[in-house]
PDB file of C-alpha atoms and ligand atoms in Angstrom:
ATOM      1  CA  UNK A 131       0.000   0.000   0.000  1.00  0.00           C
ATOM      2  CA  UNK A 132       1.255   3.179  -0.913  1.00  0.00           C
ATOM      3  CA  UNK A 133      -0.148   5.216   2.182  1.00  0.00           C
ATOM      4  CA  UNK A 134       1.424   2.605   4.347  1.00  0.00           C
ATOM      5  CA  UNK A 135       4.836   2.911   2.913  1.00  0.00           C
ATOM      6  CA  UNK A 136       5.121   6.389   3.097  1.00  0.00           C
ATOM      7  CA  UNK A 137       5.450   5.680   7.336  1.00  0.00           C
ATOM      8  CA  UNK A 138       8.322   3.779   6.852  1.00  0.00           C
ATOM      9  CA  UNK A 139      11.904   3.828   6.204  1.00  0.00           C
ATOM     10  CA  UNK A 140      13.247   2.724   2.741  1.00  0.00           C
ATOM     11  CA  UNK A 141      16.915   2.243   4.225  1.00  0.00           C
ATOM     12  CA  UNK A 142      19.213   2.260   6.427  1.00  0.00           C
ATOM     13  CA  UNK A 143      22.763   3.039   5.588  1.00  0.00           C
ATOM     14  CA  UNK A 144      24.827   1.766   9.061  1.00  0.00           C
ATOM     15  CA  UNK A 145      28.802   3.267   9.204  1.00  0.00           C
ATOM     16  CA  UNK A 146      31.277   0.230   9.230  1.00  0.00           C
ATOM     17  CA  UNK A 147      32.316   1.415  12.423  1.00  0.00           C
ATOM     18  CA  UNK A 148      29.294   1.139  14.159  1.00  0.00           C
ATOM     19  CA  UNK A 149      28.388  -2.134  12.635  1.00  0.00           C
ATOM     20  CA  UNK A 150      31.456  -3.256  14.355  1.00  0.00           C
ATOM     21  CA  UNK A 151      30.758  -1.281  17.959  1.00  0.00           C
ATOM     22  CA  UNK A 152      27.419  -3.320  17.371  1.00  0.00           C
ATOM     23  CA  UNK A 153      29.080  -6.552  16.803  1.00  0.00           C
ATOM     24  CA  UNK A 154      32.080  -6.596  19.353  1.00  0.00           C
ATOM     25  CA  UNK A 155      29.194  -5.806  21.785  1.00  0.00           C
ATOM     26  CA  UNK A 156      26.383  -8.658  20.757  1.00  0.00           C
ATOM     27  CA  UNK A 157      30.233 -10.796  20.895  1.00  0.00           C
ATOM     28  CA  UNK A 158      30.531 -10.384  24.633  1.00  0.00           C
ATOM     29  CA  UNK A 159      28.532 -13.001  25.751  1.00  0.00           C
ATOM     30  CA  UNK A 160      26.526 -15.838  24.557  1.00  0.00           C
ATOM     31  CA  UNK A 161      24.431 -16.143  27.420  1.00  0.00           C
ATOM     32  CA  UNK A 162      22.254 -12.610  27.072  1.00  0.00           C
ATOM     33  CA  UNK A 163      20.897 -10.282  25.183  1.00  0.00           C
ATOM     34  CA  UNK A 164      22.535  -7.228  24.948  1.00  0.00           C
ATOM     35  CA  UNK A 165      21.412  -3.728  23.501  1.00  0.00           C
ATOM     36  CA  UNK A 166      22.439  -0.397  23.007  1.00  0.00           C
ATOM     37  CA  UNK A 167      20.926   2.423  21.262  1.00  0.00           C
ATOM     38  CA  UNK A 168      21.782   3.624  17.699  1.00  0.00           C
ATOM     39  CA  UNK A 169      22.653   7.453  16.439  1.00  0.00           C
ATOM     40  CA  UNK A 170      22.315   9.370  13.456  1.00  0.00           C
ATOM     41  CA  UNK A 171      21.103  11.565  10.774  1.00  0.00           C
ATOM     42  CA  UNK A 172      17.385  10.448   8.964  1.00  0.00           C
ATOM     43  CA  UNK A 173      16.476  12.137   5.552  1.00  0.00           C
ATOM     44  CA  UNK A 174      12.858  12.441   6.114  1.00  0.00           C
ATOM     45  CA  UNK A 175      12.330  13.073   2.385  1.00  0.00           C
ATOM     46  CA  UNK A 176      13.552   9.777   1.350  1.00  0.00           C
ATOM     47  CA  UNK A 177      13.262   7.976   4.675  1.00  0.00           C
ATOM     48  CA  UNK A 178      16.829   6.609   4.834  1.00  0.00           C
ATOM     49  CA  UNK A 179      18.240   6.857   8.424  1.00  0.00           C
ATOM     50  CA  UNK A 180      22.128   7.375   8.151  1.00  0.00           C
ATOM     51  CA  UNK A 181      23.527   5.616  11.720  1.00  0.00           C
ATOM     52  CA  UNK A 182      26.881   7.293  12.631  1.00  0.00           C
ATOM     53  CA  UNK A 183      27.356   6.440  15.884  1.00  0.00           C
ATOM     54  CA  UNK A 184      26.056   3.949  19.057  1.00  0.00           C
ATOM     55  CA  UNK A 185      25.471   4.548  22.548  1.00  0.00           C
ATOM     56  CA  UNK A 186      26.026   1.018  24.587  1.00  0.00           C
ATOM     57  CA  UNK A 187      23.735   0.790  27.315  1.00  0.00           C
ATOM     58  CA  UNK A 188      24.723  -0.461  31.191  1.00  0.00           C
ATOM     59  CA  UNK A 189      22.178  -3.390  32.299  1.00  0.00           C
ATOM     60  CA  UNK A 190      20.733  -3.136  35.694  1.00  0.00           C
ATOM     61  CA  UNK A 191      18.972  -5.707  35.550  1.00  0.00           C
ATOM     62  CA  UNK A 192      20.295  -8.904  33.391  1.00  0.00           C
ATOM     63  CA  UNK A 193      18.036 -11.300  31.730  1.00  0.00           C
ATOM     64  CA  UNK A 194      18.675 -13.567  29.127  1.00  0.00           C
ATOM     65  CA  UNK A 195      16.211 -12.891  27.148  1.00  0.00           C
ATOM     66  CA  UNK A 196      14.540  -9.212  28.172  1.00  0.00           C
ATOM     67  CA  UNK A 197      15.783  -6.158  26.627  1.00  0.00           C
ATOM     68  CA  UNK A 198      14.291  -2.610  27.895  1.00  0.00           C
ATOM     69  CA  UNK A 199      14.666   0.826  27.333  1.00  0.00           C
ATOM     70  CA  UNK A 200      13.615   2.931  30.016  1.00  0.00           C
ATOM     71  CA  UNK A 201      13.151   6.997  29.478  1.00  0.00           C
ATOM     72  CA  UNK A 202      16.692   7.639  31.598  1.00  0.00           C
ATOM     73  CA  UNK A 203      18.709   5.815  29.439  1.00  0.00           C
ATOM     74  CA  UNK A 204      16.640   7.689  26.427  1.00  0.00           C
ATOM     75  CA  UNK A 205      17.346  10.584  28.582  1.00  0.00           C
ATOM     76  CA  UNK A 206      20.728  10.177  28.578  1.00  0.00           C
ATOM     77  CA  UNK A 207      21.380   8.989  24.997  1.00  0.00           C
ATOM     78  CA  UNK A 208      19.770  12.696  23.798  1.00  0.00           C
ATOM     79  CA  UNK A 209      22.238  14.633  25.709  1.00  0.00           C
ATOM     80  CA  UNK A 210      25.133  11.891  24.004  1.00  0.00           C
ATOM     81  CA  UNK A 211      23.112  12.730  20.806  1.00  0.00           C
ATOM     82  CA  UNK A 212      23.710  16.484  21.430  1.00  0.00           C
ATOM     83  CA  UNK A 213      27.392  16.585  22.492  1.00  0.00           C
ATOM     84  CA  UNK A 214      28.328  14.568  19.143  1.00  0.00           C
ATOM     85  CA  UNK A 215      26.256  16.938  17.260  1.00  0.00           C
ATOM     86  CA  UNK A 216      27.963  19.979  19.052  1.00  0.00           C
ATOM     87  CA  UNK A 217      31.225  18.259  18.229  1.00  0.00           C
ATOM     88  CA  UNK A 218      31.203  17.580  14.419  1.00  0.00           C
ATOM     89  CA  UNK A 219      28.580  20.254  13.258  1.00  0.00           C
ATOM     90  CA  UNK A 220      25.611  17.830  12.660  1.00  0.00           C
ATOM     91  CA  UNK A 221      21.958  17.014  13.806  1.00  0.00           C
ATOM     92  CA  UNK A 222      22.986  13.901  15.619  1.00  0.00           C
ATOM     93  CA  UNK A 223      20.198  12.218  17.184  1.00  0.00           C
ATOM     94  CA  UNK A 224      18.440   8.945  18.435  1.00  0.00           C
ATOM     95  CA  UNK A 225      17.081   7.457  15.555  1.00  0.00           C
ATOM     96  CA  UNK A 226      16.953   3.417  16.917  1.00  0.00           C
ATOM     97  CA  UNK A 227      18.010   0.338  19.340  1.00  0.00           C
ATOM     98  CA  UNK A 228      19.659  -2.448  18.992  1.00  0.00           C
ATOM     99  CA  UNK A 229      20.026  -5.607  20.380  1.00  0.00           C
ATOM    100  CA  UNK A 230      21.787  -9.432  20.232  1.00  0.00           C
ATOM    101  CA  UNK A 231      20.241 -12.437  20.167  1.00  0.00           C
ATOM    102  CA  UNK A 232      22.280 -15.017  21.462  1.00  0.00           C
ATOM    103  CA  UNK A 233      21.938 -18.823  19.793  1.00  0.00           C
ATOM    104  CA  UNK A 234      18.979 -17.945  18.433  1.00  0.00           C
ATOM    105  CA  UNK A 235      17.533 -16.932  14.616  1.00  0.00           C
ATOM    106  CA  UNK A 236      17.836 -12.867  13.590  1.00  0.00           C
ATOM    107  CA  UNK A 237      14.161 -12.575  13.695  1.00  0.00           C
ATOM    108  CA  UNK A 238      12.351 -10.413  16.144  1.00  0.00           C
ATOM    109  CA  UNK A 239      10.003 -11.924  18.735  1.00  0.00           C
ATOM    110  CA  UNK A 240       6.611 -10.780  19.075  1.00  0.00           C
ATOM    111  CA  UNK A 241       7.798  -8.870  22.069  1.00  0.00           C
ATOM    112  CA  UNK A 242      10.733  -7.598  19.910  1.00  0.00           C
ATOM    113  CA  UNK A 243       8.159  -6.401  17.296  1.00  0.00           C
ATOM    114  CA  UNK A 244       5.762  -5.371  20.085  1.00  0.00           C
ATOM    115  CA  UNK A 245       8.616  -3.177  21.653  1.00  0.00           C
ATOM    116  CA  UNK A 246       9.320  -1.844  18.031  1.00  0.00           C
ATOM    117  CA  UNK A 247       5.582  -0.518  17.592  1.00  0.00           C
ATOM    118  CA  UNK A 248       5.818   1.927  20.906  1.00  0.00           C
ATOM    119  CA  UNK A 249       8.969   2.867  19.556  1.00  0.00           C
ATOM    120  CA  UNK A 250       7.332   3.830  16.323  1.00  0.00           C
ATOM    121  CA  UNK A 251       4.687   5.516  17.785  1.00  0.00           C
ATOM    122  CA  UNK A 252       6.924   8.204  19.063  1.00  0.00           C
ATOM    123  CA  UNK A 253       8.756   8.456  16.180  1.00  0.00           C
ATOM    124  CA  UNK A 254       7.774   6.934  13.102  1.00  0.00           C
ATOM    125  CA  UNK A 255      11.303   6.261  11.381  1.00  0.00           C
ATOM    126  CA  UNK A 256      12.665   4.501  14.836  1.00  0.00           C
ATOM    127  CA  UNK A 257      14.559   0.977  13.548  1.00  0.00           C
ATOM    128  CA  UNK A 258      16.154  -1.927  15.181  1.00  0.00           C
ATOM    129  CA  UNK A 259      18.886  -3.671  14.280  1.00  0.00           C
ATOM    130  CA  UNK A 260      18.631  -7.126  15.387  1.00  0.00           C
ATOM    131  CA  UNK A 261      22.695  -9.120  15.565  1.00  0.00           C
ATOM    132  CA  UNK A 262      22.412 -13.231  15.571  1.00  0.00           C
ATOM    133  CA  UNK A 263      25.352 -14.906  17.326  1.00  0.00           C
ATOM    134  CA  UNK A 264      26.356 -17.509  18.097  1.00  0.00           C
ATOM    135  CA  UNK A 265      24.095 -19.753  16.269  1.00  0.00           C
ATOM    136  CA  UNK A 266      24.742 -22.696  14.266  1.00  0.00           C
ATOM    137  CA  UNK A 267      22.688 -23.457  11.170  1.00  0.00           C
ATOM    138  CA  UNK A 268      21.642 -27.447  11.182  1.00  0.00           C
ATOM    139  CA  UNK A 269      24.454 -29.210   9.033  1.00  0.00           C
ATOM    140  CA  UNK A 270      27.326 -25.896   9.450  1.00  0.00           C
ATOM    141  CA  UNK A 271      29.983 -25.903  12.607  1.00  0.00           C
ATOM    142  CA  UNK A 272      30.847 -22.473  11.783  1.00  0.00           C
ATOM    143  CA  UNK A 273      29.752 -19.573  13.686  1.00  0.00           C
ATOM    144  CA  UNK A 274      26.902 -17.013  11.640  1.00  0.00           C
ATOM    145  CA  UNK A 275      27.070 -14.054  12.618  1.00  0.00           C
ATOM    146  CA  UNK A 276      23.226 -12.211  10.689  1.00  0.00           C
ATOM    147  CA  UNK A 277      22.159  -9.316  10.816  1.00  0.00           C
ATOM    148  CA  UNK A 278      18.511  -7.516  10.519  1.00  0.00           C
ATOM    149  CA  UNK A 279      17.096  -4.858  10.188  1.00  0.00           C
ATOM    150  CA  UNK A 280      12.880  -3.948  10.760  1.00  0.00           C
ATOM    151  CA  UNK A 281      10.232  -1.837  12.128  1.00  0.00           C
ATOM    152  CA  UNK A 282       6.681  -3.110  13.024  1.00  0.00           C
ATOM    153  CA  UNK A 283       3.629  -2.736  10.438  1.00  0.00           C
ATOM    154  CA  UNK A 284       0.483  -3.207  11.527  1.00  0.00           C
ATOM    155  CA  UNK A 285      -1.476  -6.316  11.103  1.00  0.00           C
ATOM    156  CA  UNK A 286      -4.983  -6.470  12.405  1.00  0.00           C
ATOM    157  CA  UNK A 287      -5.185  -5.693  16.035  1.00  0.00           C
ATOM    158  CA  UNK A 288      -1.759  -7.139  16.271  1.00  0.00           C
ATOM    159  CA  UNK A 289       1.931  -5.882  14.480  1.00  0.00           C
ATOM    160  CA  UNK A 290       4.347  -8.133  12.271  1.00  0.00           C
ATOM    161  CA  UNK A 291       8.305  -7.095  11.596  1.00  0.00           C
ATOM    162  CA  UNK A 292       8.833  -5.321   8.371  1.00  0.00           C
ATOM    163  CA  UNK A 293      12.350  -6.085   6.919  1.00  0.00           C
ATOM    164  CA  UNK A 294      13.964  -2.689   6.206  1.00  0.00           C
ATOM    165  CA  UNK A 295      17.202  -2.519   3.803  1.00  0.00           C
ATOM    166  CA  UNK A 296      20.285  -2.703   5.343  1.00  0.00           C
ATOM    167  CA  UNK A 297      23.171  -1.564   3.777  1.00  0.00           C
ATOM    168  CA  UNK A 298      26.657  -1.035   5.455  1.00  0.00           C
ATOM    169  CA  UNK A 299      28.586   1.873   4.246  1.00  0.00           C
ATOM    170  CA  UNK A 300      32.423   2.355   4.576  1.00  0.00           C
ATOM    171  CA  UNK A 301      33.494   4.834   6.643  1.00  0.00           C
ATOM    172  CA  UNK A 302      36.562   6.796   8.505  1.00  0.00           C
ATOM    173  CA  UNK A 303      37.037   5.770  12.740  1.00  0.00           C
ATOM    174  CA  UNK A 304      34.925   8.593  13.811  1.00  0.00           C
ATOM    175  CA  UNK A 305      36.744   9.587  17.337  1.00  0.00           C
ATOM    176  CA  UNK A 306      33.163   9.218  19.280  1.00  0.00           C
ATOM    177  CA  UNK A 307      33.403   5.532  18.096  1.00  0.00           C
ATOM    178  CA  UNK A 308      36.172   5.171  19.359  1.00  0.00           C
ATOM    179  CA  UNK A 309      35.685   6.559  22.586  1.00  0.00           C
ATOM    180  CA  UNK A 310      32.364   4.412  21.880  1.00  0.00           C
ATOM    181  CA  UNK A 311      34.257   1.236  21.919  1.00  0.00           C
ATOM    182  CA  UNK A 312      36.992   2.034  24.149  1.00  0.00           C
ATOM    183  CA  UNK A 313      34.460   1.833  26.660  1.00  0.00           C
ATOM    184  CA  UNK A 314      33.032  -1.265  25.738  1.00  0.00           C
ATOM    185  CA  UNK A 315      35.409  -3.165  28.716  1.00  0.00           C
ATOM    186  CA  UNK A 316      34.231  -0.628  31.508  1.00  0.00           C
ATOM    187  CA  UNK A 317      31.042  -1.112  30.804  1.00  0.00           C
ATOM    188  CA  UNK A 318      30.769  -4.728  31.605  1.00  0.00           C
ATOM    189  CA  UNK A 319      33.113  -4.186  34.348  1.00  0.00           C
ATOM    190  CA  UNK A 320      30.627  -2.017  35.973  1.00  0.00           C
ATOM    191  CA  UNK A 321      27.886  -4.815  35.155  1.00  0.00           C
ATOM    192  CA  UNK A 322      29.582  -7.029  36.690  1.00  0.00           C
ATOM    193  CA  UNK A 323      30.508  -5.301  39.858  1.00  0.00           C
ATOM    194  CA  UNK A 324      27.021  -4.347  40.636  1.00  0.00           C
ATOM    195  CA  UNK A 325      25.757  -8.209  39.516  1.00  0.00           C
ATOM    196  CA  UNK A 326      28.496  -9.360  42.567  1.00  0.00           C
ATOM    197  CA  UNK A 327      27.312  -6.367  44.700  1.00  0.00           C
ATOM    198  CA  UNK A 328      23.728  -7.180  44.487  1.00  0.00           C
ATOM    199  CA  UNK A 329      23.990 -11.339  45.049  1.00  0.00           C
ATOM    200  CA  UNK A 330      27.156 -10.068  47.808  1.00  0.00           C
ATOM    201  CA  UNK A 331      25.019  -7.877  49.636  1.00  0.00           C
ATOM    202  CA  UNK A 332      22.401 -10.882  51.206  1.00  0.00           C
ATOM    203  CA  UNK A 333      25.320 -13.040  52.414  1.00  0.00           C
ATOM    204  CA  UNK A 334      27.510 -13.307  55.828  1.00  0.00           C
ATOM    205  CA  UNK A 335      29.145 -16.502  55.489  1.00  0.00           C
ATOM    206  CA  UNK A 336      32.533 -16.358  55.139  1.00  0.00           C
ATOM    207  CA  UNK A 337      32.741 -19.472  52.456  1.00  0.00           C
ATOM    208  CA  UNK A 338      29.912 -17.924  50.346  1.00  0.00           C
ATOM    209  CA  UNK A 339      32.011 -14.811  50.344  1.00  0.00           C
ATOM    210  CA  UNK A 340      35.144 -16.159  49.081  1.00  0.00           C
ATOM    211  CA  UNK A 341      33.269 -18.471  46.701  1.00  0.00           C
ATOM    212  CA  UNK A 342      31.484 -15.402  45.573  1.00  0.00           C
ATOM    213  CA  UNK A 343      34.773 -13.295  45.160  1.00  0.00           C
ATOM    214  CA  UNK A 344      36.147 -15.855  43.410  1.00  0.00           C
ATOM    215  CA  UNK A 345      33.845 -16.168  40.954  1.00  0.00           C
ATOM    216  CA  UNK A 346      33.875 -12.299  40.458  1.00  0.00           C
ATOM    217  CA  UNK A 347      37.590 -12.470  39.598  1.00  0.00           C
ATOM    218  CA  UNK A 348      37.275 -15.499  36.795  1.00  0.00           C
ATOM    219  CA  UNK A 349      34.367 -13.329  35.145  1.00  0.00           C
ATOM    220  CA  UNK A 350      36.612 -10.026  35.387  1.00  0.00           C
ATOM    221  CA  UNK A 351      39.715 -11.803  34.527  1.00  0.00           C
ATOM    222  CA  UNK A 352      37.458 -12.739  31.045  1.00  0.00           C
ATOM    223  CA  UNK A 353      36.870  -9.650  30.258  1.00  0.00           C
ATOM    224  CA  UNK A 354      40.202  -8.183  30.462  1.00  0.00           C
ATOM    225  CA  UNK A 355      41.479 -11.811  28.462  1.00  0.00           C
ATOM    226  CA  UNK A 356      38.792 -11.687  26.273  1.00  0.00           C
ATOM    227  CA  UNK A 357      38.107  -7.879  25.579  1.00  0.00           C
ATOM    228  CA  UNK A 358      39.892  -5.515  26.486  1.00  0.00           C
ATOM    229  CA  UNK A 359      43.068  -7.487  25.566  1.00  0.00           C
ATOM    230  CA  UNK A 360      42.350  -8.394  21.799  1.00  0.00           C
ATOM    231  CA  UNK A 361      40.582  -4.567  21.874  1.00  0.00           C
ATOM    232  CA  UNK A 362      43.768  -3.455  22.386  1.00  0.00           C
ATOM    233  CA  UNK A 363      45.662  -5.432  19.945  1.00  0.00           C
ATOM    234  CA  UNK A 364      43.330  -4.409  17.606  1.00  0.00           C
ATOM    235  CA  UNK A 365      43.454  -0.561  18.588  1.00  0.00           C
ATOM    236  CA  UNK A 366      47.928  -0.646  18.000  1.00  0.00           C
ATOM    237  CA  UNK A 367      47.850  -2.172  15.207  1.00  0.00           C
ATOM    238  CA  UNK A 368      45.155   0.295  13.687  1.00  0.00           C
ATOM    239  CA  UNK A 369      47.434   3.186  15.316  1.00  0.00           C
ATOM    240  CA  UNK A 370      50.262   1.524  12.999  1.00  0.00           C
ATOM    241  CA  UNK A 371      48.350   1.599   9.991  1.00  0.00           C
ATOM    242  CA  UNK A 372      47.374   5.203  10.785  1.00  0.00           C
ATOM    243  CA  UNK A 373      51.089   6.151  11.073  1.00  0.00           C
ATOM    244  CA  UNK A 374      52.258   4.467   8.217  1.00  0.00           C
ATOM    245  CA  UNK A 375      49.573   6.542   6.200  1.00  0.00           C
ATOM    246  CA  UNK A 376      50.406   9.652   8.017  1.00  0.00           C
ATOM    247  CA  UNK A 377      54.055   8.541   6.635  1.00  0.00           C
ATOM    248  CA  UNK A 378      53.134   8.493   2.971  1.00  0.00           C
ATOM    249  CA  UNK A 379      50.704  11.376   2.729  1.00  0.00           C
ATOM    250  CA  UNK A 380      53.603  13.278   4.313  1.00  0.00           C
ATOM    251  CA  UNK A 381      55.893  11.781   1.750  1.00  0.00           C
ATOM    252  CA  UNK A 382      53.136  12.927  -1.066  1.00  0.00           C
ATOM    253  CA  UNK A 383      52.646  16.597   0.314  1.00  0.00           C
ATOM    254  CA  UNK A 384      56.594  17.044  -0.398  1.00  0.00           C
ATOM    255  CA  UNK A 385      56.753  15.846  -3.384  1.00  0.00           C
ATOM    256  CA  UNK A 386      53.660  17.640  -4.783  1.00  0.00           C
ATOM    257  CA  UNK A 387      55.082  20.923  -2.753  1.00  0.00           C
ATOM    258  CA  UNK A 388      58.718  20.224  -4.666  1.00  0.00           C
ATOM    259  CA  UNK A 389      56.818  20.295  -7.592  1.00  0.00           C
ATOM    260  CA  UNK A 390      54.495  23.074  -7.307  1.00  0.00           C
ATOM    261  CA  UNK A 391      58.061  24.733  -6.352  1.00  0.00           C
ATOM    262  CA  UNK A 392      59.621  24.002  -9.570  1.00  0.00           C
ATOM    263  CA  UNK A 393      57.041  24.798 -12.071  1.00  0.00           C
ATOM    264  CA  UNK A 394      57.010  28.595 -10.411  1.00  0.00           C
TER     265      UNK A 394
HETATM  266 ZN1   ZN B 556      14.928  -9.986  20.408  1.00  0.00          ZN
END
């Protein structure tokens, strides 16, 4: 229907960066969902949302298979939204969510659609990006990692997902993703350290405590192996590739500056 259409986006064109702020996160465990909110630019004209950046939300409360965005953490995502567009000049704003599911298909649950709707009804161009990890196909070992991308239409008195076009553009480190991903490690630090504090608090017994510590230190201990280590791996060896290109543009601007030189 042509009426219908017109409420909905035609595309979304997601920065490589932020696909892979999005993946590292929906990486960091197999046993929840995780979710985080997405940033941008929309052309209303031709409803295509741009996504530049992410905002990776804290979990207060971890379930494996609830995902919620309360109107704090929307709160606070608008005042990210407005730094980022105070620091690069541009109308940077929430324009979606998204969120991991864990050994399980891409598609969106009802709930997931459900969620989507109220979503929608504040803002009709709102997506989600949905990340599958984790899961084996029957008949593959290897690990898929799928992506989708929807907002709810309305079916009857209920809604059904509406698959929007994804397409992943390439596209400089911009420094808030960085900073974006960078604090990717302190964020489940935190997580952690209020899960501990929260089971901690109930308990006297000296055994329980040390069991309990020790636990803590395994599940830290994986997130510094498994994070932040091969985060920062990842980061130097970027920083060389930077350098070296740093290197030869230098190299360029003197020999295009000799030149310019010798034809005056
Ligand atoms: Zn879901």
């Amino acid at each position: 229907m042509v009426e219908t259409d017109q409420n909905y986006l035609k595309r979304v064109i997601l920065a490589s960066d932020v696909y892979m702020i999005c993946l590292q996160h929906a990486l960091t465990t197999e046993k929840e969902e995780i979710m985080g909110l997405l940033l941008g630019e929309v052309d209303e004209k031709e409803r295509i949302s741009h996504i530049s950046g992410a905002m990776i939300l804290l979990r207060s409360d971890k379930q494996p298979d609830r995902v919620e965005i309360s109107p704090e953490l929307i709160y606070t995502a608008t005042t990210y939204a407005e730094e980022i567009s105070q620091r690069i000049n541009k109308p940077i704003r929430v324009l979606g969510w998204y969120h991991s599911h864990p050994h399980i298909t891409v598609w969106p649950s009802h709930v997931d659609v459900r969620t989507q709707s109220t979503y929608q009804m504040l803002d009709s161009l709102f997506v989600g990006l949905i990340f599958s990890v984790y899961h084996n196909d029957a008949g593959s070992s290897a690990n898929h990692v799928q992506v989708t991308c929807f907002q709810a239409i309305k079916s009857g008195i209920d809604y059904e997902r509406r698959e929007i076009e994804l397409v992943v553009g390439i596209s400089p480190f911009e420094f808030h993703n960085l900073e974006g991903i960078v604090k990717l490690p302190k964020i489940l630090f935190e997580e952690e350290i209020n899960r501990h504090a929260e089971v901690g608090s109930g308990s006297r017994d000296e055994l329980t405590l040390i069991h309990n510590n020790a636990i803590k230190t395994v599940e830290l201990l994986h997130i510094v192996s498994q994070i932040a280590k091969p985060l920062c791996t990842d980061l130097e060896k970027r920083l060389l590739i930077t350098k070296s290109r740093i290197k030869k543009l230098q190299r360029l601007k003197k020999k295009l500056q000799d030149k310019n030189l010798k034809v005056v």
